Coordinates of C-alpha atoms in Angstrom, one line a residue:
Chain A
M21 CA 103.7 -74.8 -8.0
D22 CA 100.0 -74.4 -8.7
I23 CA 98.1 -71.5 -7.3
T24 CA 94.4 -72.0 -6.6
L25 CA 91.9 -69.4 -5.6
K26 CA 88.5 -70.4 -4.2
G27 CA 85.8 -67.9 -3.7
I28 CA 88.1 -65.0 -3.0
R29 CA 86.4 -61.7 -2.0
K30 CA 87.9 -58.4 -0.9
R31 CA 86.2 -55.2 0.0
F32 CA 88.1 -52.1 1.1
S33 CA 86.6 -49.9 3.8
K34 CA 84.2 -48.1 1.6
G35 CA 82.7 -48.8 -1.8
R36 CA 82.2 -51.8 -4.0
E37 CA 84.1 -55.1 -3.7
A38 CA 87.5 -54.9 -5.2
I39 CA 87.4 -58.6 -5.7
A40 CA 83.9 -59.9 -6.0
G41 CA 84.3 -63.7 -5.9
V42 CA 87.1 -65.2 -7.9
D43 CA 87.8 -68.9 -8.5
L44 CA 90.9 -69.6 -10.5
R45 CA 93.8 -71.9 -10.9
F46 CA 97.1 -70.7 -12.1
P47 CA 99.0 -73.7 -13.6
S48 CA 102.5 -74.6 -12.4
G49 CA 105.4 -73.3 -14.4
K50 CA 103.3 -71.1 -16.6
I51 CA 103.2 -67.3 -17.0
T52 CA 99.7 -66.0 -16.5
A53 CA 99.1 -62.4 -17.5
I54 CA 96.3 -60.8 -15.4
V55 CA 94.9 -58.0 -17.5
G56 CA 92.2 -55.5 -17.3
P57 CA 91.5 -51.8 -17.1
S58 CA 92.4 -49.6 -14.2
G59 CA 90.3 -50.5 -11.1
S60 CA 89.5 -54.0 -12.4
G61 CA 91.0 -55.6 -9.3
K62 CA 94.1 -57.2 -10.9
S63 CA 96.7 -55.6 -8.5
T64 CA 94.4 -56.4 -5.6
L65 CA 94.3 -60.0 -6.6
L66 CA 98.1 -60.1 -6.9
N67 CA 98.5 -58.6 -3.4
L68 CA 96.1 -61.2 -2.0
I69 CA 98.1 -64.0 -3.6
A70 CA 101.3 -62.4 -2.1
G71 CA 99.7 -62.1 1.3
L72 CA 100.1 -58.3 1.4
L73 CA 96.3 -58.2 1.7
R74 CA 94.0 -60.7 3.5
P75 CA 90.8 -61.8 1.7
D76 CA 87.4 -61.2 3.4
A77 CA 86.4 -64.6 2.2
G78 CA 87.8 -67.5 0.3
T79 CA 90.9 -69.6 0.3
I80 CA 94.3 -69.5 -1.4
F81 CA 96.3 -72.6 -2.0
F82 CA 99.9 -73.0 -3.2
D83 CA 99.6 -76.6 -4.4
T84 CA 97.7 -78.2 -1.6
R85 CA 99.0 -75.9 1.1
D86 CA 96.4 -73.4 2.4
V87 CA 98.3 -70.1 2.6
T88 CA 95.3 -67.8 3.1
M89 CA 96.4 -66.7 6.6
I90 CA 100.2 -67.0 6.1
P91 CA 102.1 -63.7 6.0
P92 CA 104.0 -62.8 2.8
E93 CA 107.4 -63.3 4.5
K94 CA 106.6 -67.0 4.9
R95 CA 105.0 -67.6 1.4
D96 CA 108.2 -68.2 -0.6
I97 CA 107.3 -65.7 -3.3
G98 CA 109.2 -63.1 -5.3
F99 CA 107.4 -59.8 -5.9
V100 CA 108.4 -57.1 -8.4
F101 CA 106.6 -53.9 -7.6
Q102 CA 105.4 -51.3 -10.1
S103 CA 107.8 -48.7 -8.6
Y104 CA 110.4 -51.5 -8.0
A105 CA 110.6 -50.5 -4.3
L106 CA 114.3 -50.8 -4.1
F107 CA 115.8 -49.8 -0.8
P108 CA 117.2 -46.3 -1.4
H109 CA 119.8 -46.5 1.4
L110 CA 121.3 -49.8 0.1
N111 CA 123.3 -50.2 -3.1
V112 CA 122.4 -52.8 -5.7
E113 CA 124.6 -55.5 -4.1
E114 CA 123.1 -54.8 -0.7
N115 CA 119.5 -54.8 -2.1
I116 CA 120.0 -58.3 -3.5
L117 CA 121.9 -59.4 -0.3
F118 CA 118.9 -58.3 1.7
A119 CA 116.8 -61.0 -0.1
L120 CA 119.1 -63.6 1.4
H121 CA 119.1 -62.3 5.0
D122 CA 117.2 -65.2 6.4
R123 CA 118.8 -67.9 4.4
P124 CA 120.9 -70.4 6.4
M125 CA 124.1 -69.6 4.6
G126 CA 127.4 -68.1 5.7
R127 CA 128.4 -64.6 4.7
A128 CA 130.8 -65.8 2.1
A129 CA 128.2 -68.1 0.5
K130 CA 125.7 -65.2 0.4
T131 CA 128.2 -62.9 -1.2
E132 CA 129.0 -65.6 -3.8
S133 CA 125.3 -66.1 -4.5
V134 CA 124.8 -62.3 -4.9
S135 CA 127.7 -62.2 -7.4
A136 CA 126.1 -65.0 -9.4
V137 CA 122.8 -63.2 -9.5
L138 CA 124.5 -59.9 -10.5
K139 CA 126.2 -61.8 -13.3
V140 CA 123.0 -63.5 -14.6
F141 CA 121.2 -60.2 -14.8
E142 CA 124.2 -58.5 -16.3
I143 CA 124.3 -55.8 -13.5
A144 CA 127.6 -56.6 -11.9
H145 CA 128.9 -53.2 -13.0
L146 CA 126.1 -51.6 -11.0
A147 CA 126.8 -53.4 -7.8
K148 CA 128.0 -50.4 -5.8
R149 CA 125.4 -48.0 -7.1
R150 CA 122.4 -46.9 -5.2
P151 CA 118.9 -47.0 -6.7
G152 CA 118.9 -43.2 -7.2
E153 CA 121.8 -43.6 -9.6
L154 CA 120.2 -46.1 -11.8
S155 CA 118.1 -45.7 -15.0
G156 CA 114.5 -47.0 -15.2
G157 CA 115.6 -50.1 -17.1
E158 CA 118.5 -50.8 -14.6
R159 CA 116.1 -50.5 -11.7
Q160 CA 113.7 -52.9 -13.3
R161 CA 116.5 -55.4 -13.8
V162 CA 117.7 -55.0 -10.2
A163 CA 114.2 -55.4 -8.9
L164 CA 113.8 -58.7 -10.8
A165 CA 117.2 -59.9 -9.7
R166 CA 116.3 -59.1 -6.0
A167 CA 113.0 -60.9 -6.3
L168 CA 114.6 -64.0 -7.8
A169 CA 117.7 -64.1 -5.6
R170 CA 115.6 -66.1 -3.1
E171 CA 114.8 -68.6 -5.8
P172 CA 111.1 -68.4 -5.0
Q173 CA 108.6 -70.9 -6.4
I174 CA 106.2 -68.2 -7.4
L175 CA 107.0 -64.9 -9.1
L176 CA 104.5 -62.0 -8.9
L177 CA 105.0 -59.0 -11.1
D178 CA 102.8 -55.9 -10.7
E179 CA 103.1 -53.8 -13.9
P180 CA 106.9 -53.8 -13.8
L181 CA 107.2 -52.0 -17.1
S182 CA 104.6 -49.3 -16.7
A183 CA 107.0 -46.7 -15.2
L184 CA 109.2 -46.8 -18.3
D185 CA 109.0 -44.8 -21.4
A186 CA 107.5 -46.4 -24.5
Q187 CA 110.7 -47.2 -26.3
L188 CA 112.4 -48.8 -23.3
R189 CA 109.2 -50.7 -22.4
E190 CA 109.1 -52.2 -25.9
H191 CA 112.7 -53.3 -25.6
L192 CA 112.4 -54.7 -22.1
R193 CA 109.1 -56.4 -22.8
R194 CA 110.8 -58.7 -25.3
E195 CA 113.8 -59.3 -23.0
L196 CA 111.6 -60.0 -20.0
G197 CA 109.5 -62.4 -22.1
V198 CA 112.5 -64.5 -23.0
F199 CA 113.7 -64.4 -19.4
L200 CA 110.5 -65.4 -17.8
H201 CA 109.9 -68.2 -20.2
S202 CA 113.4 -69.5 -19.4
L203 CA 112.6 -69.6 -15.6
D204 CA 110.0 -72.4 -15.8
R205 CA 108.4 -70.9 -12.7
T206 CA 104.8 -70.1 -11.9
S207 CA 104.6 -66.4 -12.7
L208 CA 101.7 -64.0 -12.5
Y209 CA 102.1 -60.8 -14.5
V210 CA 99.7 -57.9 -13.9
T211 CA 99.3 -55.4 -16.7
H212 CA 96.8 -53.1 -18.3
D213 CA 98.5 -53.4 -21.6
R214 CA 97.0 -55.9 -24.0
D215 CA 100.1 -56.3 -26.1
E216 CA 102.2 -56.9 -23.1
A217 CA 99.7 -59.5 -21.8
M218 CA 99.6 -61.3 -25.1
L219 CA 103.3 -61.3 -25.6
L220 CA 104.2 -62.5 -22.1
G221 CA 101.4 -64.6 -21.0
D222 CA 101.1 -68.3 -21.7
E223 CA 97.6 -67.8 -20.3
L224 CA 95.5 -64.7 -19.9
V225 CA 93.1 -63.8 -17.1
V226 CA 90.8 -60.9 -18.1
M227 CA 89.4 -58.9 -15.2
R228 CA 86.7 -56.3 -14.9
E229 CA 85.1 -54.8 -11.8
G230 CA 86.6 -57.4 -9.5
L231 CA 85.5 -60.4 -11.5
V232 CA 87.3 -62.7 -13.9
I233 CA 85.5 -62.2 -17.2
Q234 CA 87.5 -64.8 -19.2
S235 CA 90.6 -66.9 -19.0
G236 CA 92.5 -68.9 -21.6
T237 CA 95.4 -68.8 -24.0
P238 CA 96.0 -65.5 -25.8
A239 CA 94.9 -67.0 -29.1
H240 CA 91.7 -68.3 -27.6
V241 CA 90.8 -65.1 -25.9
Y242 CA 91.6 -63.1 -29.0
R243 CA 89.6 -65.4 -31.3
H244 CA 86.7 -66.3 -29.0
P245 CA 86.1 -63.4 -26.6
V246 CA 83.2 -63.9 -24.3
D247 CA 81.7 -60.5 -24.7
S248 CA 82.2 -57.2 -26.5
F249 CA 84.4 -55.8 -23.7
V250 CA 86.9 -58.6 -24.1
A251 CA 86.6 -58.4 -27.9
K252 CA 87.5 -54.7 -28.0
F253 CA 90.1 -55.0 -25.3
F254 CA 92.2 -57.5 -27.3
G255 CA 92.1 -55.7 -30.6
D256 CA 90.0 -53.9 -33.0
A257 CA 86.7 -55.5 -33.5
N258 CA 83.8 -55.1 -35.9
L259 CA 80.7 -56.3 -34.1
V260 CA 78.1 -56.9 -36.8
P261 CA 74.5 -57.8 -35.8
C262 CA 73.3 -61.2 -37.2
E263 CA 70.6 -63.7 -36.8
L264 CA 71.2 -67.1 -35.2
D265 CA 69.2 -70.0 -36.6
E266 CA 67.1 -72.3 -34.4
S267 CA 69.9 -74.9 -34.1
G268 CA 72.3 -72.2 -32.8
Q269 CA 74.9 -73.5 -35.3
R270 CA 74.6 -71.0 -38.1
V271 CA 74.3 -67.2 -38.4
S272 CA 73.2 -65.1 -41.3
S273 CA 74.1 -61.4 -41.8
R274 CA 74.4 -58.9 -44.5
F275 CA 77.8 -60.4 -45.3
G276 CA 76.5 -63.9 -45.8
T277 CA 75.9 -67.1 -43.9
F278 CA 78.5 -68.7 -41.6
S279 CA 78.7 -71.5 -39.3
V280 CA 79.2 -70.6 -35.6
A281 CA 82.7 -71.4 -34.3
Q282 CA 81.5 -72.0 -30.7
P283 CA 77.9 -72.7 -29.7
L284 CA 76.2 -69.7 -28.3
V285 CA 73.3 -69.6 -25.8
L286 CA 71.5 -66.3 -25.6
Q287 CA 70.1 -65.0 -22.4
P288 CA 66.9 -62.9 -22.4
G289 CA 67.6 -59.4 -23.5
Q290 CA 70.7 -60.4 -25.5
S291 CA 71.2 -60.5 -29.2
P292 CA 74.0 -62.1 -31.3
C293 CA 76.8 -60.2 -33.0
M294 CA 79.5 -61.6 -35.3
L295 CA 83.0 -60.7 -34.4
L296 CA 84.9 -59.6 -37.5
R297 CA 88.5 -58.7 -36.8
P298 CA 90.0 -56.2 -39.4
E299 CA 92.4 -58.8 -40.7
M300 CA 89.5 -61.2 -41.5
F301 CA 88.6 -59.2 -44.7
V302 CA 90.5 -59.8 -47.9
P303 CA 90.2 -58.0 -51.3
A304 CA 87.7 -59.6 -53.6
G305 CA 86.6 -59.7 -57.2
T306 CA 83.2 -60.9 -58.3
D307 CA 82.8 -62.9 -55.1
S308 CA 82.6 -59.7 -53.1
V309 CA 80.3 -59.6 -50.1
V310 CA 81.3 -56.2 -48.8
R311 CA 81.5 -53.0 -50.8
L312 CA 83.3 -50.5 -48.6
K313 CA 83.5 -46.8 -49.3
V314 CA 86.8 -45.7 -47.9
R315 CA 86.7 -42.8 -45.5
S316 CA 90.3 -43.0 -44.4
A317 CA 93.3 -45.1 -45.3
N318 CA 96.4 -45.2 -43.2
F319 CA 99.5 -46.9 -44.5
L320 CA 101.2 -48.8 -41.7
G321 CA 104.0 -50.5 -43.7
S322 CA 103.0 -54.1 -43.9
K323 CA 99.3 -53.2 -44.1
W324 CA 96.7 -50.5 -44.7
R325 CA 94.3 -49.7 -41.9
V326 CA 91.1 -48.7 -43.7
E327 CA 88.0 -47.2 -42.2
G328 CA 84.8 -46.9 -44.3
L329 CA 81.2 -47.5 -44.6
D330 CA 79.5 -50.4 -46.4
V331 CA 76.6 -49.9 -48.8
A332 CA 74.2 -49.9 -45.9
G333 CA 76.2 -47.3 -44.1
W334 CA 77.6 -49.7 -41.5
P335 CA 81.0 -48.5 -40.2
L336 CA 83.8 -51.1 -40.6
V337 CA 87.5 -51.1 -40.1
V338 CA 89.6 -53.5 -42.2
D339 CA 93.2 -54.3 -42.7
L340 CA 94.4 -54.7 -46.3
P341 CA 97.8 -55.9 -47.6
G342 CA 100.4 -53.2 -47.8
D343 CA 100.8 -53.6 -51.6
T344 CA 97.0 -52.9 -52.2
A345 CA 96.1 -49.7 -54.0
V346 CA 93.7 -47.9 -51.8
A347 CA 92.6 -44.2 -51.4
E348 CA 90.0 -42.2 -49.6
G349 CA 86.7 -42.0 -51.4
E350 CA 87.3 -45.3 -53.4
I351 CA 85.0 -48.3 -53.3
V352 CA 86.9 -51.5 -52.1
D353 CA 85.3 -54.9 -52.7
L354 CA 86.0 -57.4 -49.9
R355 CA 85.1 -60.9 -48.9
I356 CA 85.3 -62.9 -45.7
P357 CA 87.0 -66.2 -46.5
R358 CA 85.9 -68.0 -43.4
S359 CA 83.5 -70.8 -43.1
S360 CA 83.0 -70.3 -39.3
I361 CA 82.7 -67.1 -37.4
H362 CA 82.8 -66.3 -33.7
V363 CA 79.5 -65.0 -32.5
L364 CA 79.0 -63.4 -29.1
A365 CA 76.1 -62.2 -27.2
V366 CA 75.6 -58.5 -26.6
D367 CA 72.9 -56.8 -24.5
A368 CA 70.1 -55.7 -26.9
S369 CA 70.4 -52.2 -25.4
Q370 CA 74.1 -52.0 -26.1
P371 CA 75.2 -50.2 -29.3
T372 CA 77.2 -52.4 -31.6
G373 CA 79.4 -51.2 -34.4
S374 CA 83.0 -51.3 -35.2
A375 CA 86.1 -51.5 -33.3
G376 CA 86.7 -49.9 -30.0
E377 CA 83.4 -48.1 -29.3
D378 CA 82.4 -47.4 -25.7
R379 CA 85.8 -47.9 -24.3
S380 CA 85.9 -46.1 -21.0
D381 CA 89.6 -46.6 -20.4
T382 CA 92.0 -44.8 -22.7
H383 CA 94.7 -47.2 -21.8
L384 CA 93.0 -49.8 -23.9
A385 CA 94.9 -49.6 -27.2
G386 CA 93.1 -49.3 -30.4
H387 CA 91.3 -46.7 -32.4
I388 CA 87.9 -45.1 -31.8
Y389 CA 85.8 -45.9 -34.8
G390 CA 82.3 -45.0 -35.8
K391 CA 82.4 -41.6 -34.0
H392 CA 83.1 -39.3 -36.9
Chain Q
M3 CA 126.1 -16.4 -15.8
A4 CA 127.9 -13.1 -14.9
W5 CA 124.7 -11.6 -13.5
G6 CA 124.2 -14.7 -11.4
Y7 CA 127.6 -14.4 -9.8
L8 CA 127.0 -10.7 -9.3
T9 CA 123.6 -11.0 -7.6
T10 CA 124.6 -13.9 -5.3
G11 CA 127.8 -11.9 -4.5
I12 CA 125.7 -8.9 -3.5
V13 CA 123.3 -11.0 -1.4
T14 CA 126.2 -12.7 0.3
L15 CA 127.9 -9.4 1.1
I16 CA 124.7 -7.9 2.5
S17 CA 124.2 -11.0 4.7
L18 CA 127.8 -11.2 5.9
L19 CA 128.8 -7.5 6.2
P20 CA 127.3 -6.8 9.7
P21 CA 128.9 -9.7 11.5
L22 CA 132.1 -9.2 9.6
V23 CA 132.3 -5.6 10.7
A24 CA 131.6 -6.6 14.3
V25 CA 134.2 -9.4 14.1
S26 CA 136.8 -7.0 12.6
H27 CA 136.6 -4.9 15.7
S28 CA 137.3 -8.0 17.9
F29 CA 141.0 -7.9 17.2
R30 CA 141.5 -4.4 18.6
A31 CA 142.4 -3.9 22.2
P32 CA 139.6 -2.2 24.1
E33 CA 139.8 1.6 24.0
S34 CA 142.8 1.5 21.6
E35 CA 143.7 1.1 17.9
Q36 CA 146.2 -1.7 18.7
W37 CA 145.7 -5.2 17.3
S38 CA 145.1 -7.6 20.1
G39 CA 143.4 -10.9 21.1
S40 CA 142.6 -9.6 24.6
S41 CA 138.9 -9.2 23.8
Y42 CA 138.7 -12.9 23.2
E43 CA 140.4 -13.6 26.5
Y44 CA 138.0 -11.3 28.3
V45 CA 134.9 -12.9 26.7
M46 CA 136.1 -16.5 27.5
T47 CA 136.9 -15.5 31.1
T48 CA 133.8 -13.5 31.7
Y49 CA 131.2 -15.4 29.6
G50 CA 132.8 -18.9 29.4
S51 CA 130.3 -20.3 31.7
S52 CA 127.5 -18.9 29.4
L53 CA 129.1 -20.6 26.5
S54 CA 129.2 -23.9 28.4
F55 CA 125.7 -23.5 29.6
S56 CA 124.4 -22.8 26.1
L57 CA 126.1 -25.8 24.8
K58 CA 124.8 -28.1 27.5
L59 CA 121.3 -26.6 27.2
A60 CA 121.3 -27.1 23.4
L61 CA 122.4 -30.7 23.7
F62 CA 119.7 -31.4 26.4
V63 CA 117.0 -29.7 24.2
V64 CA 118.1 -31.8 21.2
I65 CA 117.9 -35.1 23.0
V66 CA 114.6 -34.5 24.8
S67 CA 113.0 -32.9 21.6
L68 CA 113.9 -36.0 19.6
V69 CA 112.7 -38.4 22.3
I70 CA 109.3 -36.7 22.3
A71 CA 108.9 -35.6 18.7
V72 CA 110.2 -38.7 16.8
P73 CA 107.5 -41.0 18.1
A74 CA 105.0 -38.3 17.6
A75 CA 106.0 -37.8 13.9
I76 CA 105.9 -41.5 13.4
A77 CA 102.4 -41.7 14.9
F78 CA 101.1 -38.7 12.8
T79 CA 102.4 -40.1 9.5
R80 CA 102.3 -43.9 9.8
F81 CA 99.4 -44.4 12.2
P82 CA 97.1 -41.4 11.6
F83 CA 93.9 -41.3 13.7
R84 CA 90.9 -39.2 13.7
F85 CA 91.8 -35.5 14.0
S86 CA 95.5 -36.3 14.0
G87 CA 95.9 -33.8 11.2
V88 CA 94.3 -31.1 13.3
I89 CA 96.4 -31.9 16.3
E90 CA 99.6 -31.9 14.2
E91 CA 98.7 -28.4 13.0
L92 CA 97.8 -27.2 16.5
I93 CA 101.2 -28.2 17.9
M94 CA 102.8 -25.9 15.3
T95 CA 101.1 -22.9 17.0
P96 CA 104.2 -21.8 19.0
L97 CA 106.1 -21.3 15.7
S98 CA 103.8 -18.5 14.8
L99 CA 104.1 -16.7 18.1
P100 CA 106.7 -14.0 19.0
G101 CA 109.3 -15.3 21.4
I102 CA 108.3 -12.8 24.0
S103 CA 104.8 -14.2 24.1
I104 CA 106.1 -17.7 24.7
A105 CA 108.5 -16.4 27.4
I106 CA 105.8 -14.6 29.3
A107 CA 103.4 -17.5 29.0
V108 CA 106.0 -19.8 30.4
I109 CA 106.8 -17.5 33.2
V110 CA 103.1 -17.0 34.1
G111 CA 102.3 -20.7 33.7
Y112 CA 105.3 -22.2 35.5
N113 CA 106.3 -19.4 37.9
S114 CA 107.2 -21.8 40.6
M115 CA 110.0 -23.2 38.4
R116 CA 111.5 -19.8 37.7
G117 CA 115.2 -20.0 38.2
N118 CA 115.3 -23.6 37.2
W119 CA 117.1 -24.2 34.0
L120 CA 114.5 -26.8 33.0
L121 CA 112.0 -24.0 32.5
L122 CA 114.3 -22.5 29.9
A123 CA 114.7 -25.9 28.2
M124 CA 110.9 -26.3 28.3
A125 CA 110.4 -22.9 26.7
Q126 CA 112.8 -23.7 23.9
M127 CA 111.2 -27.0 23.3
L128 CA 108.0 -25.3 22.6
Y129 CA 109.7 -24.3 19.4
T130 CA 111.9 -27.2 18.7
I131 CA 109.4 -30.1 19.1
P132 CA 107.1 -28.7 16.4
Y133 CA 110.1 -28.3 14.1
V134 CA 111.1 -31.9 14.6
V135 CA 107.6 -33.2 14.1
R136 CA 107.3 -31.2 10.9
I137 CA 110.7 -32.0 9.5
L138 CA 110.4 -35.8 10.2
G139 CA 106.7 -35.9 9.2
N140 CA 107.4 -34.4 5.8
S141 CA 110.4 -36.7 5.3
L142 CA 108.4 -39.8 6.2
R143 CA 105.5 -38.7 4.0
L144 CA 107.9 -38.3 1.0
L145 CA 109.4 -41.8 1.5
P146 CA 107.3 -44.7 0.3
I147 CA 107.9 -46.5 3.6
D148 CA 104.8 -48.7 3.3
E149 CA 105.8 -50.0 -0.1
L150 CA 109.4 -50.5 1.0
E151 CA 108.1 -52.4 4.1
E152 CA 105.9 -54.5 1.8
A153 CA 108.9 -55.2 -0.4
A154 CA 110.9 -56.3 2.7
R155 CA 108.0 -58.6 3.7
T156 CA 108.1 -60.3 0.3
L157 CA 111.8 -60.8 0.8
G158 CA 111.2 -62.7 4.0
A159 CA 111.7 -59.9 6.5
G160 CA 109.8 -60.1 9.7
R161 CA 108.8 -57.1 11.8
Y162 CA 112.1 -56.7 13.6
V163 CA 114.2 -57.0 10.5
R164 CA 112.0 -54.5 8.7
Y165 CA 112.4 -51.9 11.4
R166 CA 116.1 -52.5 11.9
R167 CA 117.2 -52.7 8.3
V168 CA 114.7 -50.7 6.4
I169 CA 112.7 -48.2 8.4
A170 CA 115.3 -47.1 11.0
P171 CA 118.0 -46.5 8.4
L172 CA 115.6 -44.4 6.4
M173 CA 114.8 -42.3 9.4
I174 CA 118.4 -41.6 10.4
H175 CA 119.0 -38.9 7.9
P176 CA 115.9 -36.7 8.6
T177 CA 116.4 -37.3 12.4
V178 CA 120.0 -36.0 12.2
L179 CA 118.8 -33.0 10.1
A180 CA 116.2 -32.3 12.7
A181 CA 118.7 -32.6 15.5
L182 CA 121.0 -30.1 13.8
I183 CA 118.1 -27.6 13.4
V184 CA 117.1 -28.0 17.0
F185 CA 120.7 -27.4 18.1
A186 CA 120.8 -24.3 15.9
I187 CA 117.5 -23.0 17.3
S188 CA 118.5 -23.6 20.9
W189 CA 122.1 -22.2 20.3
G190 CA 120.8 -19.0 18.8
E191 CA 117.6 -18.5 20.8
F192 CA 117.5 -15.1 22.5
N193 CA 114.0 -13.9 23.5
V194 CA 113.0 -16.6 25.9
S195 CA 116.6 -17.0 27.2
F196 CA 116.9 -13.3 27.8
L197 CA 113.6 -13.1 29.8
L198 CA 114.3 -16.2 31.8
A199 CA 118.0 -15.5 32.4
T200 CA 119.5 -15.5 35.9
P201 CA 123.2 -14.8 36.6
T202 CA 123.9 -18.5 36.8
Q203 CA 121.7 -19.4 33.8
L204 CA 122.8 -16.9 31.2
T205 CA 122.8 -18.3 27.7
F206 CA 125.5 -17.1 25.3
P207 CA 123.0 -15.1 23.1
A208 CA 121.9 -13.3 26.3
A209 CA 125.5 -12.8 27.2
L210 CA 126.1 -11.4 23.7
F211 CA 123.4 -8.8 24.4
A212 CA 125.2 -7.9 27.6
T213 CA 128.5 -7.4 25.7
Y214 CA 126.9 -5.0 23.3
T215 CA 125.2 -3.0 26.0
S216 CA 127.9 -2.9 28.6
N217 CA 131.2 -3.6 27.0
S218 CA 133.4 -2.1 24.2
L219 CA 132.8 -2.9 20.6
S220 CA 135.9 -5.1 20.5
V221 CA 134.5 -7.3 23.3
A222 CA 131.1 -7.5 21.6
G223 CA 132.9 -8.3 18.3
A224 CA 134.9 -11.1 19.9
A225 CA 131.7 -12.5 21.5
T226 CA 130.0 -12.4 18.1
A227 CA 133.0 -14.2 16.5
I228 CA 132.8 -16.9 19.1
F229 CA 129.1 -17.3 18.6
I230 CA 129.5 -17.6 14.8
L231 CA 132.4 -20.2 15.4
G232 CA 130.0 -22.2 17.5
A233 CA 127.5 -22.3 14.7
V234 CA 130.0 -23.2 11.9
P235 CA 130.1 -27.0 12.5
F236 CA 126.3 -26.9 12.3
F237 CA 126.3 -25.2 9.0
I238 CA 128.9 -27.6 7.5
A239 CA 127.0 -30.7 8.8
F240 CA 123.7 -29.3 7.6
Q241 CA 125.1 -28.6 4.1
L242 CA 126.6 -32.1 3.8
L243 CA 123.5 -33.9 4.9
E244 CA 121.0 -31.8 3.0
R245 CA 122.9 -32.3 -0.3
R246 CA 123.1 -36.1 -0.1
P247 CA 120.1 -37.8 1.5
F248 CA 121.0 -41.1 -0.1
E249 CA 123.9 -40.9 -2.5
G250 CA 122.1 -40.4 -5.8
G251 CA 118.7 -39.6 -4.3
Q252 CA 115.8 -41.5 -2.9
G253 CA 115.7 -43.9 -5.8
V254 CA 112.6 -45.8 -5.3

């Protein structure tokens, strides 16, 4: 089932718009990760789609059906809450049975259906336990089982892993990914974690300040971010000032001349920057274009994460193969074996530099570079 | 661990010693050293009506307090309005006043009702209603009822199903706890009961006072024992309920 949003706006009693005009289509059967920093409006958008909030303006369609004014209980959705919202007075079996309360089935059929769900989610042994007696991972599983017991056409998940510790989150993230992909159902997954979004989402929707900044596949968003915010959100990024030729097809910088991967139109007050991800650099010999003086080198197993300054004093962060010999204070020769480079527009007043500068939200993974 | 047992033992002894001493006298015949249950017989014969009156009064106060305070607590927590917080604090005022002040205020304010048992119930409810509002209000604020209701909505539950199967069951526990506390307050209340007492409307705590001032120590001890026995079911129920809100905790 497709979900289409047209001109959605939502403002709470005071302050700025939580959703400031969103037009989107979530394709049927795909998992879309809605990602953004705290306060970007991603949970509000999910609540609007669920019907738990009503938009001030705009229309929401499930396929061709206008559901804007339809209450959540009649939208045929499954919703997994951040805190799971399991009913504390009911045991696991009863929580799941609750989901079938309005289904035209006999008691025996409902019980049978619950048993099947318990089996699928491997929680049959927890059937008689109350939520207070479950671990975080078990609660997450029960919440998902309850949401899916109704076999909804649309599954909405609001940061379902954020309440868990890092180790469990890592484990369940993979498990959840496999499960969601096996469902073949339209799923929207809200998260502030870029790794979670990239791992789980067939599609990404990046939000900031109530607006959709960019959408596309994880690979596309990672390789071709629309601005420095998205570039830094989805990984470490060296943003290097460059000059765009008149055709807009080629850029030149201190690291050489490259063709532009995607045409760029600059607005007044904007200047171009090349996006150089750390993994785009490779060790070089005589064909070196970058001479990097290493300020710090951290061994991460399969790779080295190296921070340094080029000869012009420009800060860079690069990844080198794990078997490279590298040490602080050394000069490393590098090249960029790419013919085309992604170039993005930045406000002329905005400082560029290497990965992760100017991040306001500490949730955004990555290192802070260039602030030594 | 030993010091823990020792200190709790001392505290328990200090708390229980006075009533135990009083109760130990209850099995002696008045004016003699003989063991006897005659004091109990005397108390039941003389003050049985007070026992019955106190029980009926406490049950009445429980019911009316809940009928008034439960909707108020729901209104304060789920549908707050302008100044509702101030009003909620204002109705707590009687809890900070000495019982004698409440009793005199009630006598002065409702003198025409003097002699009517409803006046006694009203005076007790000045204490009990704020208690229920506070206990229920705190419980409701601790439970994520809004989110649970939203979860129920996404599971297809309309308003009636949400109230019947989610909100009402969650309120049963704090309501029963509040009822037990109201019962205990009414059962043990002395100041107001004593000042408003008439020969036909003598509560058991007021009767207990009478036994200490006009009867032998064995009769007073027997009355004390009966009073404690009346409170024992409350303590057991309270302990059971307080320990296990929802088996295993709130769990949300």
